[in-house]
Short mmCIF file of C-alpha atoms and ligand atoms in Angstrom, two decimals:
data_model
loop_
_atom_site.label_atom_id
_atom_site.label_comp_id
_atom_site.label_asym_id
_atom_site.label_seq_id
_atom_site.Cartn_x
_atom_site.Cartn_y
_atom_site.Cartn_z
CA MET T 1 78.64 65.86 107.20
CA ALA T 2 75.02 65.64 105.95
CA ALA T 3 73.27 68.83 105.12
CA VAL T 4 70.54 69.80 107.67
CA LYS T 5 67.42 69.66 105.66
CA LEU T 6 64.11 71.39 106.39
CA GLU T 7 62.57 68.67 108.65
CA ASN T 8 65.35 68.89 111.26
CA TRP T 9 66.30 72.48 110.78
CA VAL T 10 66.65 74.58 113.98
CA GLU T 11 65.60 78.08 113.27
CA ARG T 12 67.99 80.81 114.58
CA ILE T 13 66.96 84.49 114.41
CA ARG T 14 69.73 86.91 115.29
CA ASP T 15 67.47 89.88 116.21
CA PRO T 16 63.88 88.58 116.66
CA LYS T 17 62.79 92.05 118.06
CA ILE T 18 63.50 93.53 114.63
CA GLU T 19 63.21 90.60 112.25
CA CYS T 20 59.79 89.44 113.74
CA MET T 21 58.49 93.08 114.49
CA SER T 22 54.88 93.89 113.71
CA SER T 23 54.42 95.97 110.49
CA ASP T 24 53.04 98.86 112.57
CA GLU T 25 56.05 99.03 114.84
CA MET T 26 58.31 98.62 111.86
CA ALA T 27 56.55 101.52 109.96
CA ALA T 28 57.04 103.67 113.05
CA LEU T 29 60.79 102.85 113.23
CA GLN T 30 61.10 103.38 109.49
CA SER T 31 59.26 106.75 109.72
CA ARG T 32 61.54 108.02 112.49
CA ARG T 33 64.61 107.01 110.53
CA LEU T 34 63.29 108.58 107.26
CA VAL T 35 62.55 111.88 108.72
CA ASP T 36 66.05 111.99 110.13
CA VAL T 37 67.78 111.04 107.03
CA VAL T 38 65.79 113.51 104.84
CA ASN T 39 66.91 116.27 107.25
CA ARG T 40 70.50 115.14 107.05
CA VAL T 41 70.73 114.99 103.25
CA TYR T 42 68.70 118.18 102.71
CA ASN T 43 71.08 120.06 105.14
CA ASN T 44 74.41 118.37 104.07
CA VAL T 45 74.21 117.24 100.47
CA ASP T 46 73.98 119.95 97.79
CA PHE T 47 72.75 117.40 95.32
CA TYR T 48 69.67 116.44 97.46
CA HIS T 49 69.15 120.05 98.67
CA LYS T 50 68.73 121.08 94.91
CA LYS T 51 66.75 118.07 93.89
CA MET T 52 64.18 118.51 96.67
CA LYS T 53 63.97 122.29 95.96
CA ASP T 54 63.42 121.53 92.30
CA LEU T 55 60.60 119.24 93.30
CA GLY T 56 59.18 121.78 95.83
CA VAL T 57 59.66 119.38 98.76
CA GLU T 58 60.84 120.58 102.21
CA PRO T 59 61.99 118.30 104.86
CA GLY T 60 58.91 119.18 106.85
CA ASP T 61 56.72 117.65 104.22
CA ILE T 62 58.13 114.21 105.02
CA LYS T 63 56.31 113.13 108.23
CA GLY T 64 56.68 109.42 107.86
CA ILE T 65 57.35 106.51 105.54
CA GLU T 66 53.98 107.01 103.82
CA ASP T 67 55.52 110.22 102.24
CA ILE T 68 58.35 108.49 100.58
CA GLY T 69 56.77 108.93 97.13
CA LYS T 70 57.36 112.73 97.56
CA LEU T 71 61.05 112.26 97.49
CA PRO T 72 63.24 112.45 94.43
CA PHE T 73 64.89 109.42 92.83
CA THR T 74 68.62 108.78 92.71
CA THR T 75 70.24 106.96 89.79
CA LYS T 76 73.60 105.43 89.05
CA GLU T 77 74.16 108.32 86.68
CA ASP T 78 73.82 110.74 89.67
CA LEU T 79 76.52 108.78 91.63
CA ARG T 80 78.82 108.95 88.57
CA ASP T 81 78.12 112.80 88.23
CA ASN T 82 79.10 113.23 91.94
CA TYR T 83 82.01 110.84 91.83
CA PRO T 84 83.87 110.24 94.06
CA PHE T 85 82.79 112.13 97.16
CA GLY T 86 80.09 114.61 95.98
CA LEU T 87 77.21 112.85 97.95
CA LEU T 88 78.92 112.79 101.40
CA ALA T 89 76.59 113.74 104.18
CA ILE T 90 79.44 113.75 106.85
CA PRO T 91 82.92 115.36 106.90
CA LYS T 92 85.33 113.46 104.71
CA LYS T 93 87.67 112.87 107.68
CA ASP T 94 84.84 110.75 109.24
CA VAL T 95 84.77 108.29 106.25
CA VAL T 96 86.64 105.16 107.37
CA ARG T 97 86.21 103.12 104.22
CA VAL T 98 85.30 103.14 100.56
CA GLN T 99 84.06 100.27 98.43
CA GLY T 100 83.07 100.24 94.82
CA THR T 101 81.91 98.22 91.86
CA SER T 102 83.04 98.38 88.24
CA GLY T 103 79.80 96.74 87.20
CA THR T 104 79.37 95.56 83.64
CA THR T 105 78.44 98.97 82.44
CA GLY T 106 80.56 102.07 82.55
CA LYS T 107 82.82 103.66 85.23
CA LEU T 108 83.46 102.82 88.85
CA THR T 109 80.70 103.45 91.27
CA LEU T 110 82.05 104.43 94.71
CA ALA T 111 80.39 104.20 98.06
CA SER T 112 81.67 105.69 101.36
CA TYR T 113 81.11 104.39 104.93
CA SER T 114 81.47 105.84 108.39
CA GLN T 115 82.38 103.50 111.27
CA LYS T 116 78.62 103.21 112.12
CA ASP T 117 77.89 102.27 108.48
CA VAL T 118 80.44 99.52 108.68
CA ASP T 119 79.10 98.19 111.99
CA VAL T 120 75.46 98.18 110.43
CA TRP T 121 76.83 96.34 107.46
CA GLY T 122 78.41 93.64 109.62
CA GLU T 123 75.23 93.29 111.59
CA CYS T 124 73.11 92.83 108.46
CA VAL T 125 75.45 90.08 107.14
CA ALA T 126 75.41 88.54 110.53
CA ARG T 127 71.79 88.30 110.41
CA CYS T 128 72.10 86.56 106.99
CA LEU T 129 74.72 84.08 108.30
CA THR T 130 72.33 83.25 111.18
CA MET T 131 69.54 82.84 108.74
CA ALA T 132 71.76 80.22 107.04
CA GLY T 133 72.03 78.31 110.29
CA LEU T 134 75.60 79.60 111.22
CA THR T 135 76.83 80.61 114.68
CA ASP T 136 80.01 81.72 116.43
CA GLU T 137 81.31 78.16 116.12
CA ASP T 138 81.44 78.20 112.36
CA ILE T 139 84.37 78.60 110.17
CA ILE T 140 83.44 80.64 107.16
CA HIS T 141 85.65 80.35 103.93
CA VAL T 142 85.31 83.66 102.06
CA CYS T 143 86.21 83.26 98.46
CA TYR T 144 84.61 86.45 97.29
CA GLY T 145 87.20 89.00 96.17
CA TYR T 146 88.60 91.31 98.81
CA GLY T 147 89.23 94.74 97.62
CA LEU T 148 86.90 97.52 96.32
CA PHE T 149 84.21 94.83 95.47
CA THR T 150 82.07 94.52 98.65
CA GLY T 151 81.85 90.65 98.71
CA GLY T 152 84.94 89.86 100.63
CA MET T 153 84.91 92.61 103.14
CA GLY T 154 81.11 92.22 103.52
CA LEU T 155 81.27 88.60 104.52
CA ASP T 156 84.25 89.19 106.63
CA TYR T 157 82.40 91.94 108.67
CA GLY T 158 79.49 89.60 108.99
CA ALA T 159 81.64 86.67 110.32
CA LYS T 160 83.28 89.12 112.75
CA ALA T 161 79.96 90.39 114.07
CA LEU T 162 78.72 86.77 114.40
CA GLY T 163 81.89 85.84 116.23
CA ALA T 164 82.64 83.16 113.70
CA THR T 165 86.02 82.45 112.14
CA ALA T 166 86.58 84.11 108.79
CA ILE T 167 89.11 82.65 106.44
CA PRO T 168 89.94 85.50 103.99
CA MET T 169 90.68 83.46 100.98
CA SER T 170 89.61 85.90 98.35
CA ALA T 171 88.93 84.72 94.82
CA GLY T 172 90.90 82.32 92.56
CA ASN T 173 93.37 79.60 92.85
CA THR T 174 90.89 76.73 93.05
CA LYS T 175 93.46 74.25 94.15
CA ARG T 176 94.47 76.33 97.11
CA GLN T 177 90.84 76.99 97.97
CA MET T 178 90.19 73.21 98.02
CA MET T 179 93.09 72.47 100.21
CA CYS T 180 92.33 75.21 102.80
CA MET T 181 88.73 74.18 102.86
CA GLU T 182 89.63 70.69 103.81
CA ASP T 183 92.61 71.47 106.04
CA PHE T 184 90.79 74.17 108.16
CA GLY T 185 87.54 72.33 108.33
CA SER T 186 85.47 75.12 106.85
CA THR T 187 81.83 74.71 107.63
CA ALA T 188 80.46 77.38 105.17
CA PHE T 189 81.72 79.00 102.09
CA ALA T 190 80.79 82.20 100.37
CA CYS T 191 81.27 83.15 96.69
CA THR T 192 79.26 83.88 93.46
CA PRO T 193 77.00 80.93 92.47
CA SER T 194 78.97 80.37 89.21
CA TYR T 195 82.27 80.02 91.15
CA ALA T 196 80.47 77.87 93.80
CA LEU T 197 79.46 75.46 90.98
CA HIS T 198 82.98 75.40 89.58
CA LEU T 199 84.49 74.76 92.99
CA ALA T 200 81.90 72.14 93.89
CA GLU T 201 82.66 70.30 90.62
CA SER T 202 86.43 70.56 91.22
CA LEU T 203 85.94 69.06 94.75
CA GLU T 204 83.80 66.31 93.43
CA GLU T 205 86.46 65.59 90.75
CA ALA T 206 89.20 65.49 93.31
CA GLY T 207 87.02 63.07 95.33
CA VAL T 208 87.25 65.09 98.50
CA VAL T 209 83.69 66.05 99.10
CA ASP T 210 83.23 63.41 101.87
CA ARG T 211 86.13 64.73 103.79
CA LEU T 212 84.71 68.31 104.03
CA LYS T 213 82.84 69.72 106.96
CA LEU T 214 80.81 72.14 104.79
CA LYS T 215 77.10 72.66 105.69
CA ALA T 216 76.19 75.93 104.02
CA GLY T 217 76.95 78.07 100.97
CA ILE T 218 76.25 81.86 100.97
CA HIS T 219 76.03 82.85 97.29
CA GLY T 220 75.02 85.99 95.41
CA ALA T 221 76.32 89.03 93.61
CA GLU T 222 74.82 87.74 90.30
CA PRO T 223 71.44 86.21 89.25
CA TRP T 224 71.15 82.39 89.68
CA THR T 225 68.23 79.99 89.56
CA VAL T 226 66.66 77.53 92.00
CA GLU T 227 67.85 74.72 89.73
CA MET T 228 71.49 76.02 90.14
CA ARG T 229 71.04 76.12 93.86
CA LYS T 230 69.85 72.58 93.86
CA LYS T 231 72.77 71.45 91.66
CA ILE T 232 75.42 72.88 94.10
CA GLU T 233 73.48 71.52 97.17
CA SER T 234 73.36 68.05 95.67
CA ILE T 235 77.07 67.93 94.78
CA LEU T 236 78.22 69.17 98.13
CA ASN T 237 75.30 67.94 100.29
CA ILE T 238 74.76 71.32 101.89
CA ASN T 239 72.11 73.99 102.12
CA CYS T 240 72.86 77.05 99.83
CA PHE T 241 71.42 80.57 100.43
CA ASP T 242 70.82 83.54 98.11
CA ILE T 243 72.50 86.75 99.60
CA TYR T 244 71.68 90.08 97.82
CA GLY T 245 73.14 93.53 98.00
CA LEU T 246 74.79 96.30 96.04
CA CYS T 247 77.68 98.57 97.09
CA GLU T 248 75.66 101.82 96.70
CA ILE T 249 73.27 100.62 99.46
CA SER T 250 75.79 98.80 101.70
CA GLY T 251 77.08 95.57 100.04
CA PRO T 252 76.00 92.00 100.58
CA GLY T 253 73.45 91.56 103.49
CA VAL T 254 70.66 93.88 102.13
CA ALA T 255 68.52 90.78 101.77
CA GLN T 256 68.87 86.89 101.94
CA ASP T 257 66.62 84.00 101.82
CA CYS T 258 66.00 81.63 104.75
CA ILE T 259 65.81 77.76 104.68
CA HIS T 260 62.20 77.96 103.24
CA HIS T 261 63.65 79.72 100.09
CA ALA T 262 60.50 81.70 99.67
CA GLY T 263 62.09 84.99 98.79
CA LEU T 264 64.86 87.09 100.24
CA HIS T 265 64.18 88.80 103.61
CA ILE T 266 65.20 92.39 103.49
CA ASN T 267 66.82 94.16 106.44
CA VAL T 268 63.96 96.74 106.21
CA ASP T 269 64.94 98.65 109.36
CA TYR T 270 67.96 99.85 107.37
CA PHE T 271 66.94 99.72 103.73
CA TYR T 272 63.36 100.69 102.78
CA PRO T 273 62.32 98.85 99.61
CA GLU T 274 59.81 99.99 96.93
CA VAL T 275 59.07 97.85 93.94
CA LEU T 276 58.02 100.27 91.13
CA ASN T 277 56.55 99.87 87.64
CA PRO T 278 59.59 101.00 85.62
CA SER T 279 57.52 103.04 83.20
CA THR T 280 54.97 104.71 85.41
CA TYR T 281 56.89 104.68 88.78
CA GLU T 282 53.67 103.52 90.35
CA ALA T 283 54.12 100.99 93.25
CA CYS T 284 53.60 97.34 92.13
CA ALA T 285 51.08 95.29 94.07
CA ASP T 286 52.70 92.28 96.03
CA GLY T 287 53.68 89.57 93.54
CA GLU T 288 54.03 91.93 90.60
CA THR T 289 57.40 92.42 89.03
CA GLY T 290 59.10 95.76 88.90
CA GLU T 291 62.20 97.65 89.63
CA LEU T 292 63.57 97.55 93.08
CA VAL T 293 64.16 100.99 94.71
CA PHE T 294 65.92 101.47 98.02
CA THR T 295 66.19 104.36 100.53
CA THR T 296 68.89 103.91 103.11
CA LEU T 297 67.39 104.64 106.48
CA ALA T 298 70.38 104.80 108.72
CA LYS T 299 73.45 105.36 106.56
CA GLU T 300 75.64 108.23 107.79
CA ALA T 301 78.33 108.75 105.08
CA MET T 302 76.49 108.45 101.85
CA PRO T 303 72.62 108.14 102.45
CA LEU T 304 70.67 107.57 99.27
CA LEU T 305 67.09 108.41 98.58
CA ARG T 306 65.03 106.14 96.25
CA TYR T 307 67.99 104.62 94.60
CA ARG T 308 66.89 102.97 91.35
CA THR T 309 68.72 99.58 91.42
CA LYS T 310 67.64 98.45 87.96
CA ASP T 311 67.11 94.97 89.58
CA LEU T 312 63.75 93.36 88.69
CA THR T 313 61.80 91.53 91.48
CA SER T 314 58.48 91.29 93.31
CA ILE T 315 57.77 91.84 96.92
CA ASP T 316 55.82 89.75 99.51
CA HIS T 317 54.72 91.32 102.86
CA SER T 318 53.33 88.26 104.35
CA THR T 319 54.92 86.54 107.40
CA CYS T 320 57.34 83.81 106.34
CA ALA T 321 57.19 80.17 107.72
CA CYS T 322 60.48 80.92 109.48
CA GLY T 323 58.60 83.43 111.70
CA ARG T 324 60.21 86.58 110.16
CA THR T 325 58.00 89.39 109.33
CA THR T 326 60.47 91.23 107.17
CA PRO T 327 59.20 91.60 103.57
CA ARG T 328 60.75 89.15 101.01
CA ILE T 329 61.77 89.92 97.44
CA SER T 330 61.53 87.10 94.87
CA LYS T 331 64.81 85.65 93.51
CA PHE T 332 66.19 87.88 90.78
CA THR T 333 65.57 87.17 87.20
CA GLY T 334 68.14 89.82 86.43
CA ARG T 335 68.77 93.51 85.91
CA THR T 336 66.95 95.69 83.44
CA ASP T 337 70.26 96.05 81.68
CA ASP T 338 70.90 92.23 81.65
CA MET T 339 67.80 91.64 79.72
CA LYS T 340 68.29 91.25 75.95
CA VAL T 341 65.60 92.00 73.50
CA ILE T 342 66.09 89.49 70.83
CA ARG T 343 63.79 89.77 67.77
CA GLY T 344 61.36 91.68 70.03
CA VAL T 345 61.39 89.05 72.79
CA ASN T 346 62.76 89.78 76.23
CA VAL T 347 65.36 87.26 77.16
CA PHE T 348 67.26 86.78 80.48
CA PRO T 349 70.30 84.46 80.94
CA THR T 350 68.63 82.92 83.90
CA GLN T 351 65.97 81.39 81.51
CA VAL T 352 68.69 79.61 79.73
CA GLU T 353 70.14 78.40 82.94
CA THR T 354 66.71 76.99 84.07
CA ALA T 355 66.15 75.29 80.64
CA LEU T 356 69.55 73.57 80.58
CA LEU T 357 69.46 72.40 84.24
CA GLY T 358 65.98 71.09 83.47
CA MET T 359 67.44 68.65 80.95
CA GLY T 360 68.55 66.26 83.53
CA GLY T 361 72.27 66.08 83.37
CA ALA T 362 72.67 65.68 79.59
CA VAL T 363 74.38 69.10 79.51
CA ALA T 364 76.46 71.03 82.05
CA PRO T 365 75.02 74.37 83.42
CA HIS T 366 77.86 76.26 81.97
CA TYR T 367 76.76 78.45 79.07
CA LEU T 368 77.40 81.57 77.17
CA MET T 369 74.90 83.52 75.11
CA ILE T 370 76.13 85.32 72.01
CA VAL T 371 73.88 87.84 70.24
CA ASP T 372 74.72 88.99 66.79
CA ARG T 373 72.90 90.75 63.91
CA GLU T 374 72.96 89.15 60.51
CA ASP T 375 71.07 90.66 57.71
CA ASN T 376 69.38 93.04 60.05
CA LEU T 377 68.10 90.11 62.08
CA ASP T 378 69.10 89.26 65.80
CA VAL T 379 70.71 85.85 65.96
CA LEU T 380 71.11 84.26 69.27
CA THR T 381 73.78 81.54 69.69
CA VAL T 382 73.86 79.50 73.00
CA MET T 383 77.27 77.79 73.70
CA VAL T 384 76.62 74.68 75.97
CA GLU T 385 79.01 72.32 77.42
CA VAL T 386 78.26 68.66 77.06
CA ASP T 387 79.44 65.77 79.02
CA GLU T 388 82.77 64.17 78.00
CA SER T 389 81.11 60.79 77.30
CA MET T 390 78.66 62.54 74.95
CA PHE T 391 81.45 64.21 73.12
CA SER T 392 82.88 60.84 71.95
CA ASP T 393 79.45 59.83 70.64
CA GLU T 394 78.61 59.59 66.92
CA ILE T 395 77.77 62.76 65.17
CA ARG T 396 74.12 61.47 64.70
CA LYS T 397 73.64 61.41 68.56
CA LEU T 398 75.27 64.90 68.96
CA ASP T 399 73.06 66.21 66.40
CA ALA T 400 70.03 64.80 68.17
CA LEU T 401 71.21 66.41 71.46
CA LYS T 402 71.65 69.73 69.73
CA ASN T 403 68.24 69.62 68.28
CA LYS T 404 66.77 68.73 71.68
CA ILE T 405 68.50 71.65 73.35
CA GLY T 406 67.40 73.94 70.57
CA ALA T 407 63.81 72.81 71.13
CA VAL T 408 64.08 73.26 74.90
CA LEU T 409 65.52 76.73 74.48
CA LYS T 410 62.90 77.77 71.97
CA GLN T 411 60.17 76.73 74.31
CA ALA T 412 61.73 78.45 77.26
CA LEU T 413 62.78 81.74 75.62
CA GLY T 414 60.09 82.12 72.91
CA VAL T 415 62.78 82.70 70.36
CA SER T 416 64.99 80.28 68.45
CA ALA T 417 68.57 79.92 69.23
CA ARG T 418 71.44 78.32 67.43
CA VAL T 419 73.06 75.73 69.73
CA LYS T 420 76.74 75.19 69.68
CA LEU T 421 77.97 72.14 71.66
CA VAL T 422 81.47 72.57 73.15
CA GLU T 423 83.71 70.29 75.21
CA PRO T 424 83.70 70.28 78.84
CA LYS T 425 85.60 73.15 80.63
CA THR T 426 85.64 75.30 77.30
CA ILE T 427 83.57 78.04 78.67
CA GLN T 428 85.65 80.30 80.87
CA ARG T 429 85.01 79.79 84.57
CA SER T 430 84.69 82.98 86.50
CA GLU T 431 85.99 83.58 89.96
CA GLY T 432 83.67 86.52 90.43
CA LYS T 433 80.67 87.57 88.65
CA ALA T 434 80.11 85.34 85.52
CA VAL T 435 79.78 86.91 82.11
CA ARG T 436 76.76 85.10 80.59
CA VAL T 437 76.05 87.29 77.58
CA ILE T 438 78.14 88.73 74.76
CA ASP T 439 76.04 91.22 72.73
CA ASN T 440 77.93 91.96 69.45
CA ARG T 441 75.10 94.09 68.24
CA ASN T 442 76.21 97.03 70.22
CA LEU T 443 79.57 96.91 68.33
CA GLN T 444 78.23 96.89 64.87
O1 DLL G 1 77.45 92.32 94.21
C1 DLL G 1 77.29 92.89 96.46
C2 DLL G 1 77.20 91.43 96.87
C3 DLL G 1 78.42 90.78 97.08
C4 DLL G 1 76.07 90.74 96.98
C5 DLL G 1 78.44 89.41 97.49
C6 DLL G 1 76.05 89.39 97.34
C7 DLL G 1 77.22 88.84 97.64
P1 DLL G 1 77.73 95.12 93.42
O2 DLL G 1 79.00 94.79 92.91
O3 DLL G 1 77.49 96.67 93.68
O4 DLL G 1 77.48 94.49 94.83
O5 DLL G 1 76.61 94.61 92.47
C8 DLL G 1 75.24 94.81 92.78
O6 DLL G 1 74.66 92.64 91.67
O7 DLL G 1 72.36 95.37 91.71
C9 DLL G 1 72.47 92.94 91.36
O8 DLL G 1 72.24 93.24 89.99
C10 DLL G 1 73.54 91.93 91.43
N1 DLL G 1 73.28 91.09 92.58
C11 DLL G 1 73.81 91.07 93.73
N2 DLL G 1 73.21 90.11 94.60
C12 DLL G 1 72.48 89.29 93.81
C13 DLL G 1 71.76 88.23 93.88
C14 DLL G 1 77.41 93.15 94.99
N3 DLL G 1 71.67 87.53 95.13
C15 DLL G 1 74.41 94.14 91.73
N4 DLL G 1 71.02 87.78 92.96
C16 DLL G 1 72.99 94.20 92.16
C17 DLL G 1 70.98 88.39 91.78
C18 DLL G 1 72.51 90.04 92.58
N5 DLL G 1 71.76 89.53 91.47
#
């Protein structure tokens, strides 16, 4: 089945009353919800009661969304300090589910949900699936992990709310994924973009792409580039969408891009976004990059005020070509803690991805960055997979390719990198979030 490209796209909006609401009406809704959530956390969560007292803020000081800047921030460390149930705003018996993330840094972060929280989560994901053109007739192959990680359950709840069929594959066993995808006639699949690429290449290698009914891919949980999206789309002849979320705030479905791919629409009736300058905490203007901060407006079990995500993005409040008025955040370049400072230059793995994919097929978009310190100097090595045919080439040609990649990376990153060419499939494929950087400097 051919992908439905922009020119014959039928726009479906699950909840136009909300997703196309005027900014005044939305601000009024957010204000009502903010006043309510502030009262609930002040009265039920010792941590917030104390934080607000310390700042000299009373619930009565918060009259609407314009007062959000008076509220305290919440950090991942605060969640760890109150692990596992210290931030509950409801009796523990009313918690119906917990989800968590181990993340790349430190201990597990746990989030609790009431039944209403689970329903809202499913609704938000259903809005995203609708944004991707899916309906109750679709068969959604979920190869995100089921378990504490929110990917599997989140997509499952979304498919359920939409009335679509969910296939709970969970992660791993690529051969079985391929068989079920073909046999069950899956029309969409959901997994991390790195695994999507691996699965797409495996399907292509097996020569089964033409027998599939796939039309959409729902990918997120890690940063990925436009070039990577186009690569997966072209192998499978589908449309792919970028879904964002984090377990502290709900899970996948906090935001997603529409067919115009002009930023990710945030479900702002439930999650109030601020993009702040990470050093001054001043609000960034539209288009300016800063740290994304969320306040949950309707969560019952574990509401969070001004949660610092450490994710870097910019915001756009203009109405999108799709008709939605919900503000859009730009595709993520990474987290503040993904960024590596190499010889004083800020480097994100997504820059390497863009550079490699821009080389027109000479190299595969599978890469690993290794940062070492030699003689007090940072050294960046980028391992890059080359095509099988290239590998059998003469050394002279390989050297030329290596030099070319080196030059492209230097241009893209602003810092030189050693390039190590490796054979196809040498770099470990991930079934979940890909590990793109190994920083050995922290061990020395
Ligand atoms: O990754 C939730 C999720 C599952 C999102 C499935 C999308 C699909 P956590 O494990 O708590 O939750 O990790 C959250 O992952 O703060 C971002 O740094 C990163 N992240 C999530 N989605 C995207 C995305 C899930 N689309 C952390 N692009 C977040 C870039 C993303 N980074």
